[in-house]
CSV table of C-alpha atoms in Angstrom, one decimal:
chain,number,residue,atom,x,y,z
A,1,MET,CA,-24.9,-10.5,-105.2
A,2,LYS,CA,-27.7,-10.6,-107.7
A,3,MET,CA,-30.8,-12.7,-107.0
A,4,GLN,CA,-32.0,-15.0,-109.8
A,5,ILE,CA,-34.8,-17.5,-110.2
A,6,LEU,CA,-34.4,-21.0,-111.4
A,7,ALA,CA,-36.9,-23.8,-112.2
A,8,ALA,CA,-35.9,-27.4,-112.6
A,9,THR,CA,-38.5,-29.7,-114.0
A,10,VAL,CA,-38.9,-33.4,-114.7
A,11,HIS,CA,-42.3,-33.9,-116.4
A,12,TYR,CA,-44.3,-36.0,-118.8
A,13,LYS,CA,-43.0,-34.2,-121.9
A,14,THR,CA,-39.3,-35.0,-121.1
A,15,ALA,CA,-39.3,-38.1,-118.9
A,16,PRO,CA,-41.1,-41.4,-119.1
A,17,VAL,CA,-43.2,-42.6,-116.1
A,18,GLU,CA,-40.4,-45.0,-114.9
A,19,VAL,CA,-38.1,-42.0,-114.4
A,20,ARG,CA,-40.8,-39.7,-112.9
A,21,GLU,CA,-41.8,-42.3,-110.3
A,22,ARG,CA,-38.2,-42.5,-109.1
A,23,LEU,CA,-38.2,-38.8,-108.4
A,24,SER,CA,-41.7,-38.5,-106.9
A,25,PHE,CA,-42.5,-36.9,-103.5
A,26,THR,CA,-45.3,-39.1,-102.5
A,27,ASP,CA,-46.8,-37.1,-99.6
A,28,GLU,CA,-46.7,-33.8,-97.8
A,29,LYS,CA,-44.3,-35.0,-95.2
A,30,MET,CA,-41.8,-36.0,-97.9
A,31,LEU,CA,-42.2,-32.6,-99.6
A,32,ALA,CA,-41.5,-30.7,-96.3
A,33,GLU,CA,-38.4,-32.8,-95.7
A,34,GLY,CA,-37.2,-32.2,-99.3
A,35,MET,CA,-37.7,-28.4,-99.0
A,36,ALA,CA,-36.0,-28.3,-95.6
A,37,ALA,CA,-33.0,-30.3,-97.1
A,38,LEU,CA,-32.8,-28.2,-100.2
A,39,LYS,CA,-32.7,-24.9,-98.5
A,40,GLU,CA,-29.4,-26.0,-96.8
A,41,LYS,CA,-27.7,-26.4,-100.2
A,42,LYS,CA,-25.2,-23.9,-101.4
A,43,SER,CA,-26.6,-21.2,-103.7
A,44,ILE,CA,-30.2,-22.0,-102.8
A,45,LEU,CA,-31.8,-19.0,-101.1
A,46,GLU,CA,-35.5,-19.9,-101.3
A,47,ASN,CA,-37.3,-23.0,-102.7
A,48,VAL,CA,-40.7,-24.6,-103.4
A,49,ILE,CA,-41.0,-28.2,-104.6
A,50,LEU,CA,-44.0,-29.3,-106.7
A,51,SER,CA,-44.7,-33.0,-107.2
A,52,THR,CA,-47.7,-34.5,-109.0
A,53,CYS,CA,-48.4,-37.6,-111.0
A,54,ASN,CA,-47.0,-35.9,-114.1
A,55,ARG,CA,-44.1,-33.8,-112.8
A,56,THR,CA,-41.6,-33.1,-110.1
A,57,GLU,CA,-40.4,-29.4,-110.2
A,58,VAL,CA,-38.0,-27.5,-108.1
A,59,TYR,CA,-38.3,-23.7,-108.0
A,60,ALA,CA,-35.5,-21.8,-106.4
A,61,VAL,CA,-34.2,-18.3,-105.7
A,62,VAL,CA,-30.5,-18.6,-106.2
A,63,ASP,CA,-27.3,-16.5,-106.1
A,64,GLN,CA,-25.6,-18.2,-109.0
A,65,ILE,CA,-27.4,-20.0,-111.8
A,66,HIS,CA,-24.7,-22.5,-112.8
A,67,THR,CA,-23.8,-23.4,-109.3
A,68,ALA,CA,-27.5,-23.8,-108.3
A,69,ARG,CA,-28.2,-26.1,-111.4
A,70,TYR,CA,-25.6,-28.5,-110.1
A,71,TYR,CA,-26.8,-28.5,-106.5
A,72,ILE,CA,-30.4,-29.0,-107.4
A,73,LYS,CA,-29.5,-32.1,-109.5
A,74,GLU,CA,-27.3,-33.3,-106.7
A,75,PHE,CA,-30.1,-32.8,-104.2
A,76,LEU,CA,-32.6,-34.9,-106.3
A,77,ALA,CA,-30.0,-37.6,-106.7
A,78,GLU,CA,-29.1,-37.7,-103.0
A,79,PHE,CA,-32.7,-37.4,-101.7
A,80,PHE,CA,-34.0,-40.3,-103.9
A,81,GLY,CA,-30.8,-42.4,-103.8
A,82,GLN,CA,-30.3,-42.1,-107.6
A,83,ASP,CA,-27.2,-41.9,-109.7
A,84,LEU,CA,-26.8,-38.3,-110.7
A,85,GLU,CA,-25.8,-39.2,-114.3
A,86,SER,CA,-28.9,-41.4,-114.8
A,87,ILE,CA,-31.4,-38.6,-114.0
A,88,ALA,CA,-29.6,-35.5,-115.2
A,89,PRO,CA,-30.6,-36.0,-118.9
A,90,TYR,CA,-34.3,-35.8,-117.9
A,91,ILE,CA,-34.0,-32.5,-115.9
A,92,ARG,CA,-34.9,-29.3,-117.8
A,93,PHE,CA,-34.2,-25.8,-116.5
A,94,HIS,CA,-35.9,-22.5,-116.9
A,95,GLU,CA,-34.1,-19.3,-115.8
A,96,ASN,CA,-35.4,-15.9,-114.5
A,97,GLU,CA,-38.3,-14.6,-116.6
A,98,GLU,CA,-38.8,-18.0,-118.3
A,99,ALA,CA,-38.9,-19.6,-114.8
A,100,VAL,CA,-41.6,-17.1,-113.7
A,101,ARG,CA,-43.6,-17.6,-116.9
A,102,HIS,CA,-43.3,-21.4,-116.5
A,103,LEU,CA,-44.6,-21.4,-113.0
A,104,MET,CA,-47.6,-19.3,-114.0
A,105,LYS,CA,-48.3,-21.6,-117.0
A,106,VAL,CA,-48.2,-24.6,-114.7
A,107,THR,CA,-50.4,-23.0,-112.1
A,108,CYS,CA,-53.0,-22.0,-114.7
A,109,GLY,CA,-53.0,-25.5,-116.2
A,110,LEU,CA,-51.4,-24.5,-119.5
A,111,ASP,CA,-48.5,-27.0,-119.1
A,112,SER,CA,-50.6,-29.9,-117.9
A,113,MET,CA,-51.2,-33.1,-119.9
A,114,VAL,CA,-54.8,-32.1,-119.9
A,115,LEU,CA,-54.9,-28.4,-120.9
A,116,GLY,CA,-56.6,-26.3,-118.3
A,117,GLU,CA,-57.0,-28.9,-115.6
A,118,THR,CA,-57.8,-27.3,-112.3
A,119,GLN,CA,-56.3,-29.8,-109.9
A,120,ILE,CA,-52.8,-28.4,-110.4
A,121,LEU,CA,-53.8,-25.1,-108.8
A,122,GLY,CA,-54.6,-26.8,-105.5
A,123,GLN,CA,-51.3,-28.7,-105.7
A,124,VAL,CA,-49.3,-25.5,-106.3
A,125,ARG,CA,-51.1,-23.8,-103.4
A,126,THR,CA,-50.4,-26.8,-101.1
A,127,SER,CA,-46.7,-26.9,-102.0
A,128,PHE,CA,-46.4,-23.2,-101.4
A,129,PHE,CA,-48.0,-23.5,-97.9
A,130,ILE,CA,-45.7,-26.4,-97.0
A,131,ALA,CA,-42.7,-24.4,-98.2
A,132,GLN,CA,-43.7,-21.4,-96.0
A,133,LYS,CA,-44.2,-23.7,-93.0
A,134,ALA,CA,-40.8,-25.2,-93.6
A,135,GLY,CA,-39.2,-21.8,-93.7
A,136,ALA,CA,-38.1,-22.4,-97.3
A,137,THR,CA,-39.6,-19.2,-98.8
A,138,GLY,CA,-38.8,-15.5,-98.4
A,139,ILE,CA,-39.9,-12.2,-99.9
A,140,ILE,CA,-39.4,-13.3,-103.5
A,141,PHE,CA,-41.4,-16.5,-103.5
A,142,ASN,CA,-44.0,-15.2,-101.1
A,143,ARG,CA,-44.8,-12.6,-103.7
A,144,LEU,CA,-44.3,-14.8,-106.8
A,145,PHE,CA,-46.4,-17.8,-105.7
A,146,LYS,CA,-49.3,-15.5,-104.5
A,147,ASP,CA,-49.2,-13.8,-107.9
A,148,ALA,CA,-49.3,-17.2,-109.7
A,149,ILE,CA,-52.2,-18.5,-107.6
A,150,THR,CA,-54.2,-15.3,-108.0
A,151,LEU,CA,-53.6,-15.4,-111.8
A,152,ALA,CA,-54.8,-19.0,-112.0
A,153,LYS,CA,-58.0,-18.2,-110.1
A,154,LYS,CA,-58.6,-15.4,-112.5
A,155,ALA,CA,-58.0,-17.8,-115.4
A,156,HIS,CA,-60.5,-20.3,-114.2
A,157,THR,CA,-63.2,-17.8,-113.3
A,158,ARG,CA,-63.0,-15.5,-116.3
A,159,THR,CA,-62.3,-18.0,-119.2
A,160,GLU,CA,-63.5,-21.4,-120.5
A,161,ILE,CA,-60.2,-23.0,-119.6
A,162,GLY,CA,-61.8,-25.1,-116.8
A,163,LYS,CA,-65.1,-25.9,-118.4
A,164,HIS,CA,-66.0,-29.3,-119.9
A,165,ALA,CA,-63.8,-30.9,-117.2
A,166,VAL,CA,-60.9,-32.9,-118.4
A,167,SER,CA,-58.4,-34.4,-116.1
A,168,VAL,CA,-56.2,-37.5,-116.0
A,169,SER,CA,-59.0,-39.4,-114.2
A,170,TYR,CA,-61.5,-38.1,-116.7
A,171,ALA,CA,-59.2,-39.3,-119.5
A,172,ALA,CA,-59.1,-42.7,-117.9
A,173,VAL,CA,-62.9,-42.9,-117.9
A,174,GLU,CA,-63.1,-41.7,-121.5
A,175,LEU,CA,-60.6,-44.4,-122.6
A,176,GLY,CA,-62.7,-47.0,-120.8
A,177,LYS,CA,-65.8,-45.9,-122.6
A,178,LYS,CA,-64.0,-46.0,-125.9
A,179,VAL,CA,-62.5,-49.5,-125.4
A,180,LEU,CA,-65.5,-51.1,-123.8
A,181,GLY,CA,-68.3,-49.2,-125.5
A,182,GLY,CA,-70.0,-47.8,-122.4
A,183,LEU,CA,-70.0,-48.1,-118.7
A,184,GLN,CA,-73.6,-48.6,-117.6
A,185,GLU,CA,-73.4,-52.4,-117.2
A,186,LYS,CA,-69.7,-52.7,-116.4
A,187,LYS,CA,-68.4,-53.6,-113.0
A,188,VAL,CA,-65.8,-51.0,-112.0
A,189,LEU,CA,-63.1,-51.4,-109.3
A,190,VAL,CA,-61.4,-48.3,-108.1
A,191,ILE,CA,-58.3,-48.8,-105.9
A,192,GLY,CA,-57.4,-45.8,-103.8
A,193,ALA,CA,-59.8,-43.3,-102.2
A,194,GLY,CA,-57.5,-40.2,-102.3
A,195,LYS,CA,-58.1,-37.1,-104.3
A,196,MET,CA,-57.3,-38.8,-107.6
A,197,GLY,CA,-59.5,-41.8,-106.6
A,198,GLU,CA,-62.4,-39.5,-105.7
A,199,LEU,CA,-62.1,-37.6,-109.1
A,200,THR,CA,-62.1,-41.0,-110.9
A,201,VAL,CA,-65.3,-42.1,-109.1
A,202,GLU,CA,-67.0,-38.8,-109.7
A,203,ASN,CA,-66.2,-39.1,-113.5
A,204,LEU,CA,-67.3,-42.7,-113.6
A,205,TYR,CA,-70.6,-41.9,-111.9
A,206,SER,CA,-71.3,-38.9,-114.1
A,207,ASN,CA,-70.6,-41.0,-117.2
A,208,GLY,CA,-73.2,-43.6,-116.3
A,209,ALA,CA,-71.3,-46.2,-114.3
A,210,LYS,CA,-73.8,-48.0,-111.9
A,211,HIS,CA,-71.6,-50.7,-110.4
A,212,ILE,CA,-68.6,-49.1,-108.6
A,213,THR,CA,-66.6,-50.8,-105.9
A,214,ILE,CA,-63.9,-48.9,-104.0
A,215,VAL,CA,-61.0,-50.6,-102.2
A,216,ASN,CA,-58.7,-48.6,-100.0
A,217,ARG,CA,-56.1,-49.3,-97.3
A,218,THR,CA,-58.4,-47.4,-94.9
A,219,TYR,CA,-61.8,-49.0,-95.2
A,220,GLU,CA,-63.7,-46.1,-93.6
A,221,LYS,CA,-62.3,-43.7,-96.2
A,222,ALA,CA,-63.5,-46.1,-99.0
A,223,LYS,CA,-66.9,-46.3,-97.4
A,224,GLU,CA,-67.2,-42.6,-97.1
A,225,LEU,CA,-66.4,-42.1,-100.8
A,226,ALA,CA,-68.6,-45.0,-101.9
A,227,GLU,CA,-71.6,-43.4,-100.1
A,228,LYS,CA,-71.3,-40.2,-102.1
A,229,PHE,CA,-71.8,-42.0,-105.4
A,230,SER,CA,-74.0,-45.0,-104.6
A,231,GLY,CA,-71.0,-47.3,-104.7
A,232,LYS,CA,-69.8,-50.2,-102.5
A,233,ALA,CA,-66.7,-50.2,-100.3
A,234,ARG,CA,-64.6,-53.3,-99.7
A,235,PRO,CA,-61.6,-53.7,-97.3
A,236,ALA,CA,-58.1,-54.1,-98.8
A,237,GLU,CA,-58.0,-57.8,-97.7
A,238,GLU,CA,-60.7,-58.6,-100.2
A,239,LEU,CA,-59.0,-57.0,-103.2
A,240,ALA,CA,-58.4,-60.4,-104.9
A,241,ASP,CA,-62.1,-61.2,-104.7
A,242,CYS,CA,-63.0,-57.8,-106.1
A,243,LEU,CA,-60.7,-58.4,-109.1
A,244,THR,CA,-62.6,-61.6,-110.2
A,245,ASP,CA,-65.8,-59.6,-110.7
A,246,ALA,CA,-64.3,-56.5,-112.3
A,247,ASP,CA,-64.5,-55.4,-115.9
A,248,ILE,CA,-62.6,-52.2,-115.3
A,249,VAL,CA,-59.8,-51.5,-112.8
A,250,ILE,CA,-58.5,-48.0,-112.2
A,251,SER,CA,-55.8,-47.7,-109.6
A,252,SER,CA,-54.5,-44.5,-108.0
A,253,THR,CA,-52.8,-45.2,-104.6
A,254,GLY,CA,-49.7,-43.7,-103.0
A,255,SER,CA,-48.0,-47.0,-102.7
A,256,GLU,CA,-44.3,-47.2,-103.5
A,257,GLU,CA,-44.7,-50.9,-104.6
A,258,TYR,CA,-47.0,-52.6,-107.1
A,259,ILE,CA,-50.5,-53.2,-105.7
A,260,LEU,CA,-51.3,-55.6,-108.6
A,261,THR,CA,-48.7,-58.1,-109.7
A,262,LYS,CA,-48.7,-60.6,-112.6
A,263,PRO,CA,-49.0,-63.7,-110.3
A,264,MET,CA,-52.1,-62.1,-108.7
A,265,ILE,CA,-53.8,-61.3,-112.0
A,266,GLU,CA,-52.9,-64.2,-114.2
A,267,PRO,CA,-55.2,-66.9,-112.6
A,268,ILE,CA,-58.1,-64.3,-112.5
A,269,VAL,CA,-57.7,-63.6,-116.3
A,270,LYS,CA,-57.8,-67.3,-117.1
A,271,GLU,CA,-61.2,-67.6,-115.5
A,272,LYS,CA,-62.7,-64.5,-117.0
A,273,GLU,CA,-64.8,-64.6,-120.1
A,274,GLY,CA,-64.5,-61.0,-121.2
A,275,PRO,CA,-61.7,-58.5,-121.4
A,276,LEU,CA,-60.2,-56.8,-118.4
A,277,PHE,CA,-59.6,-53.1,-118.8
A,278,MET,CA,-57.0,-51.6,-116.5
A,279,VAL,CA,-55.7,-48.1,-116.0
A,280,ASP,CA,-52.8,-47.2,-113.7
A,281,ILE,CA,-52.9,-43.4,-112.9
A,282,ALA,CA,-50.5,-43.6,-110.0
A,283,VAL,CA,-46.9,-42.4,-109.8
A,284,PRO,CA,-45.1,-44.6,-108.7
A,285,ARG,CA,-47.1,-47.1,-110.7
A,286,ASP,CA,-49.6,-49.5,-108.9
A,287,ILE,CA,-49.8,-52.1,-111.6
A,288,ASP,CA,-46.9,-54.3,-112.8
A,289,PRO,CA,-46.4,-53.5,-116.5
A,290,GLU,CA,-46.0,-57.2,-117.3
A,291,ILE,CA,-49.7,-57.6,-116.7
A,292,GLY,CA,-50.3,-55.9,-120.0
A,293,GLY,CA,-48.9,-58.9,-121.8
A,294,LEU,CA,-51.6,-61.2,-120.5
A,295,PRO,CA,-54.4,-62.3,-122.9
A,296,SER,CA,-57.5,-60.1,-123.0
A,297,VAL,CA,-55.9,-57.5,-120.6
A,298,HIS,CA,-55.9,-53.9,-121.8
A,299,LEU,CA,-53.4,-52.1,-119.6
A,300,TYR,CA,-52.8,-48.4,-119.8
A,301,ASP,CA,-50.5,-46.2,-117.7
A,302,ILE,CA,-50.6,-42.4,-117.3
A,303,ASP,CA,-48.5,-41.8,-120.4
A,304,ASP,CA,-51.0,-43.7,-122.5
A,305,LEU,CA,-53.7,-41.2,-121.7
A,306,GLU,CA,-52.1,-38.5,-123.8
A,307,ASP,CA,-54.0,-39.4,-127.0
A,308,VAL,CA,-57.3,-39.2,-125.0
A,309,VAL,CA,-56.7,-35.8,-123.5
A,310,ASN,CA,-55.9,-34.2,-126.9
A,311,GLN,CA,-59.6,-34.5,-127.9
A,312,ASN,CA,-62.2,-31.8,-127.5
A,313,LEU,CA,-59.7,-29.1,-126.4
A,314,GLU,CA,-60.4,-26.3,-129.0
A,315,GLU,CA,-62.3,-24.1,-126.6
A,316,ARG,CA,-59.6,-24.5,-124.0
A,317,LYS,CA,-57.0,-23.6,-126.6
A,318,LYS,CA,-58.8,-20.3,-127.3
A,319,ALA,CA,-58.9,-19.6,-123.5
A,320,ALA,CA,-55.2,-20.5,-123.2
A,321,GLY,CA,-54.3,-17.8,-125.7
A,322,ILE,CA,-56.0,-15.2,-123.6
A,323,ILE,CA,-54.4,-16.5,-120.4
A,324,SER,CA,-51.0,-16.5,-122.1
A,325,GLY,CA,-51.3,-12.8,-122.6
A,326,TRP,CA,-52.1,-12.4,-118.9
A,327,ILE,CA,-49.1,-14.5,-118.0
A,328,ASP,CA,-46.8,-12.2,-120.1
A,329,GLU,CA,-48.3,-9.2,-118.2
A,330,GLY,CA,-48.0,-11.0,-114.8
A,331,THR,CA,-44.3,-11.8,-115.5
A,332,GLU,CA,-43.6,-8.2,-116.5
A,333,GLN,CA,-45.3,-6.8,-113.4
A,334,PHE,CA,-43.5,-9.2,-111.2
A,335,TYR,CA,-40.1,-8.1,-112.5
A,336,GLN,CA,-41.1,-4.5,-112.2
A,337,TRP,CA,-41.7,-5.2,-108.6
A,338,ILE,CA,-38.4,-7.1,-108.3
A,339,GLN,CA,-36.6,-4.0,-109.7
A,340,THR,CA,-38.2,-1.8,-107.1
A,341,LEU,CA,-36.8,-3.9,-104.2
A,342,GLY,CA,-33.4,-2.2,-104.7
A,343,VAL,CA,-34.9,1.1,-103.9
A,344,VAL,CA,-37.0,0.0,-100.9
A,345,PRO,CA,-34.2,0.7,-98.4
A,346,LEU,CA,-33.5,4.1,-100.0
A,347,ILE,CA,-37.2,5.2,-100.0
A,348,ALA,CA,-37.6,4.0,-96.4
A,349,ALA,CA,-34.4,6.0,-95.4
A,350,LEU,CA,-35.7,9.1,-97.2
A,351,ARG,CA,-39.0,8.9,-95.5
A,352,GLU,CA,-37.4,8.5,-92.1
A,353,LYS,CA,-35.1,11.5,-92.7
A,354,VAL,CA,-37.9,13.9,-93.8
A,355,LEU,CA,-40.1,12.8,-90.9
A,356,LYS,CA,-37.3,13.6,-88.5
A,357,ILE,CA,-37.0,17.0,-90.0
A,358,GLN,CA,-40.8,17.5,-89.7
A,359,GLU,CA,-40.6,16.4,-86.0
A,360,GLN,CA,-37.8,18.8,-85.3
A,361,THR,CA,-39.7,21.6,-87.1
A,362,MET,CA,-42.8,20.9,-85.0
A,363,GLU,CA,-40.7,21.0,-81.8
A,364,SER,CA,-39.2,24.4,-82.9
A,365,ILE,CA,-42.7,25.7,-83.6
A,366,VAL,CA,-44.0,24.6,-80.2
A,367,ARG,CA,-41.1,26.2,-78.4
A,368,LYS,CA,-41.5,29.5,-80.3
A,369,ILE,CA,-45.3,29.5,-80.0
A,370,PRO,CA,-46.0,27.8,-76.7
A,371,ASP,CA,-49.6,28.9,-76.5
A,372,LEU,CA,-50.8,26.7,-79.4
A,373,THR,CA,-53.8,24.6,-78.6
A,374,GLU,CA,-53.7,20.8,-79.1
A,375,ARG,CA,-55.9,21.2,-82.1
A,376,GLU,CA,-53.7,23.8,-83.6
A,377,ARG,CA,-50.6,21.6,-83.1
A,378,LYS,CA,-52.4,18.7,-84.9
A,379,VAL,CA,-53.4,20.9,-87.8
A,380,ILE,CA,-49.9,22.3,-88.3
A,381,SER,CA,-48.4,18.8,-88.0
A,382,LYS,CA,-50.9,17.4,-90.5
A,383,HIS,CA,-50.2,20.1,-93.1
A,384,THR,CA,-46.4,19.9,-92.8
A,385,LYS,CA,-46.6,16.2,-93.3
A,386,SER,CA,-48.9,16.8,-96.3
A,387,ILE,CA,-46.3,19.1,-97.8
A,388,ILE,CA,-43.6,16.5,-97.3
A,389,ASN,CA,-45.7,13.7,-98.9
A,390,GLN,CA,-46.4,15.9,-101.9
A,391,MET,CA,-42.8,16.8,-102.3
A,392,LEU,CA,-41.7,13.2,-102.1
A,393,ARG,CA,-44.2,11.7,-104.4
A,394,ASP,CA,-42.4,12.6,-107.7
A,395,PRO,CA,-38.9,11.7,-106.6
A,396,ILE,CA,-40.1,8.3,-105.2
A,397,GLN,CA,-42.0,7.6,-108.4
A,398,GLN,CA,-39.0,8.6,-110.5
A,399,ILE,CA,-36.5,6.4,-108.6
A,400,LYS,CA,-38.9,3.4,-108.9
A,401,GLU,CA,-39.0,3.9,-112.7
A,402,LEU,CA,-35.2,4.4,-112.9
A,403,ALA,CA,-34.6,1.2,-111.0
A,404,GLY,CA,-35.8,-0.7,-114.0
A,405,ARG,CA,-33.3,0.9,-116.4
A,406,PRO,CA,-29.9,-0.5,-117.4
A,407,ASP,CA,-28.2,2.4,-115.6
A,408,ALA,CA,-30.1,1.7,-112.4
A,409,ASP,CA,-27.0,1.5,-110.2
A,410,GLN,CA,-25.9,5.0,-111.3
A,411,ALA,CA,-29.4,6.4,-110.7
A,412,LEU,CA,-29.5,4.9,-107.2
A,413,TYR,CA,-26.1,6.4,-106.5
A,414,TYR,CA,-27.1,9.9,-107.5
A,415,PHE,CA,-30.4,9.5,-105.6
A,416,ARG,CA,-28.5,8.6,-102.5
A,417,LYS,CA,-26.1,11.5,-103.0
A,418,ILE,CA,-28.8,14.2,-103.7
A,419,PHE,CA,-30.7,13.4,-100.5
A,420,ASN,CA,-27.6,12.6,-98.5
A,421,LEU,CA,-28.7,9.1,-97.5
A,422,GLU,CA,-25.2,7.6,-97.3
A,423,ASP,CA,-25.2,7.1,-93.5
A,424,ILE,CA,-28.9,6.6,-92.8
A,425,THR,CA,-30.3,3.2,-91.8
A,426,PRO,CA,-34.0,3.0,-92.6
A,427,GLY,CA,-36.4,2.5,-89.7
A,428,GLU,CA,-39.2,0.0,-89.3
A,429,ASP,CA,-42.0,1.9,-91.0
A,430,ASP,CA,-41.9,0.2,-94.4
A,431,GLY,CA,-43.6,-3.3,-94.6
A,432,GLU,CA,-41.4,-4.6,-97.4
A,433,GLN,CA,-38.3,-3.5,-95.7
A,434,ARG,CA,-39.3,-5.3,-92.5
A,435,GLU,CA,-39.9,-8.5,-94.4
A,436,MET,CA,-36.5,-8.3,-96.1
A,437,GLU,CA,-34.8,-7.7,-92.8
A,438,ALA,CA,-36.6,-10.7,-91.3
A,439,GLY,CA,-35.3,-13.1,-93.9
A,440,ARG,CA,-32.1,-15.0,-93.8
A,441,THR,CA,-28.9,-13.0,-94.3
A,442,LYS,CA,-28.1,-14.5,-97.7
A,443,GLN,CA,-31.6,-13.8,-98.9
A,444,LYS,CA,-31.3,-10.2,-97.9
A,445,GLN,CA,-27.9,-9.9,-99.7
A,446,ALA,CA,-29.4,-11.4,-102.9
A,447,VAL,CA,-32.3,-9.0,-102.9
A,448,GLN,CA,-30.5,-5.8,-102.0
A,449,GLY,CA,-27.1,-6.5,-103.6
C-alpha cells in the first residue's frame, strides 16, 4: 500500500464568501472535532484541517487518492449539514508534490489574499498542534508541517515578504481611508476583540484614528484591547447606541448569525447626516448584505478587499520569487526523506545484526583473553564498533540514494538478500523506526508498503 498526500481546499479564489462561511470551522473545539471525525473515514491515514476567514483546507495522508477525494467531500458535507452536490464544485484538490508545495505556499503567505501576510503562519501552527493533540497526525505530517512552519519562519526573517504589513484588517483600514479621505476625525466602531479585531484596532491606531470604540461579547476583553490603543470599550448591550455615533464600522466576530441586521441599521441611517462606512471581515459574515442597499451606506465584505490588497506589493512579489525557490527545494527534500522511509527498517535491522556480531566477538575475545583489564575491553569494543560504522557508512548511503530511483524495490530486495536480512526484525534503536511502530497499523502499512 503506497502512502499519498492530498490537499482539498475551498478558498477565496474558487468560492464566494457565502460558500466559505458554510464550510468554516469557527473555533479550535470545532477544528478538533472535525479532525477526530475525519481520521475515522476510510482511506484517511493522517489529517490536518486549516480554517481561516479566506479558506477551509483539508490536508490528508491517504492510501488511495480517488477514494480519499470522495470521503473528504463526504466528510465536509456531513459535518456542516450540506448537500454534497452543492459544495463539490467549489472544492479543489492538490496531490502529492503539489499538495506539499501548496501547504508550503500557504504557510509562507504566498497563497493569501494579501501576499506575504504573517497571520496564516500562526493559524497553520495552531491547526497542526490541534491535530497532534487529537491524534490525527503521524510520522508524515509531523515532519511535513514542521518543515512548512520552519520554512515560513525563514521566509519572514530573511526576506521582505512580511514588511510594510498588509493584511485583511489593514486592507479594511486602507479602504476606509480611501473612501472617507482620512481617519483622524472619524468615529470608528470595531465589533469583536479577537485576533482579527486586535489587528484592526492596531492598524486603525497606526493610521491616525483617534476615536475608536470597541464592542465585544465579553466586556473585559474589549476593555483590555481598548486600553492598549487609547480607545473606549462598551458592552454588547450598548451596540445600537454606538452605531448612532459611528462613521466607520468594522466587524470581525465569530458569530454564526448576523450581528447587524437591516431593521437595526435602517433607522440609524435615516438620522445620520454623513455616510456610514461598513466593512465585514468575518466568516461567517456579521453584517446582513441587504444593509448595503441602504442610502449613504458603503458596505464591503472580505471579498471586496481584493482590489485594495493588490496595491503596493512589488517588493513582496520579489521576495515571493525567492521563497518559491525555497519551496521547490523544501518539497524535493521532503520527498527525498519520504523515499528513505522504506529503507529505515532495513537499516535498523542491519545495524542490529552487526551489533550482535560485535557483541558475540567481544564475548569470544573475553573468553580467550580473560586477563584483559576493563579499560582494555572498552578500547577493543570501541574500535570494533568503529570498524563496523565505517564499513556500514557507504552501504547505508547507497541504499538511501537507491530508494529514490524507479527500480527502488529491486534495490531493496538485493540489499536484503546481500546482508541476509530476510528474517530479522529491527530493534528499538532507531528513532524513526520507533515512531513508525507507534503509529496506527494502517499508517505503518502506508509508509512501509
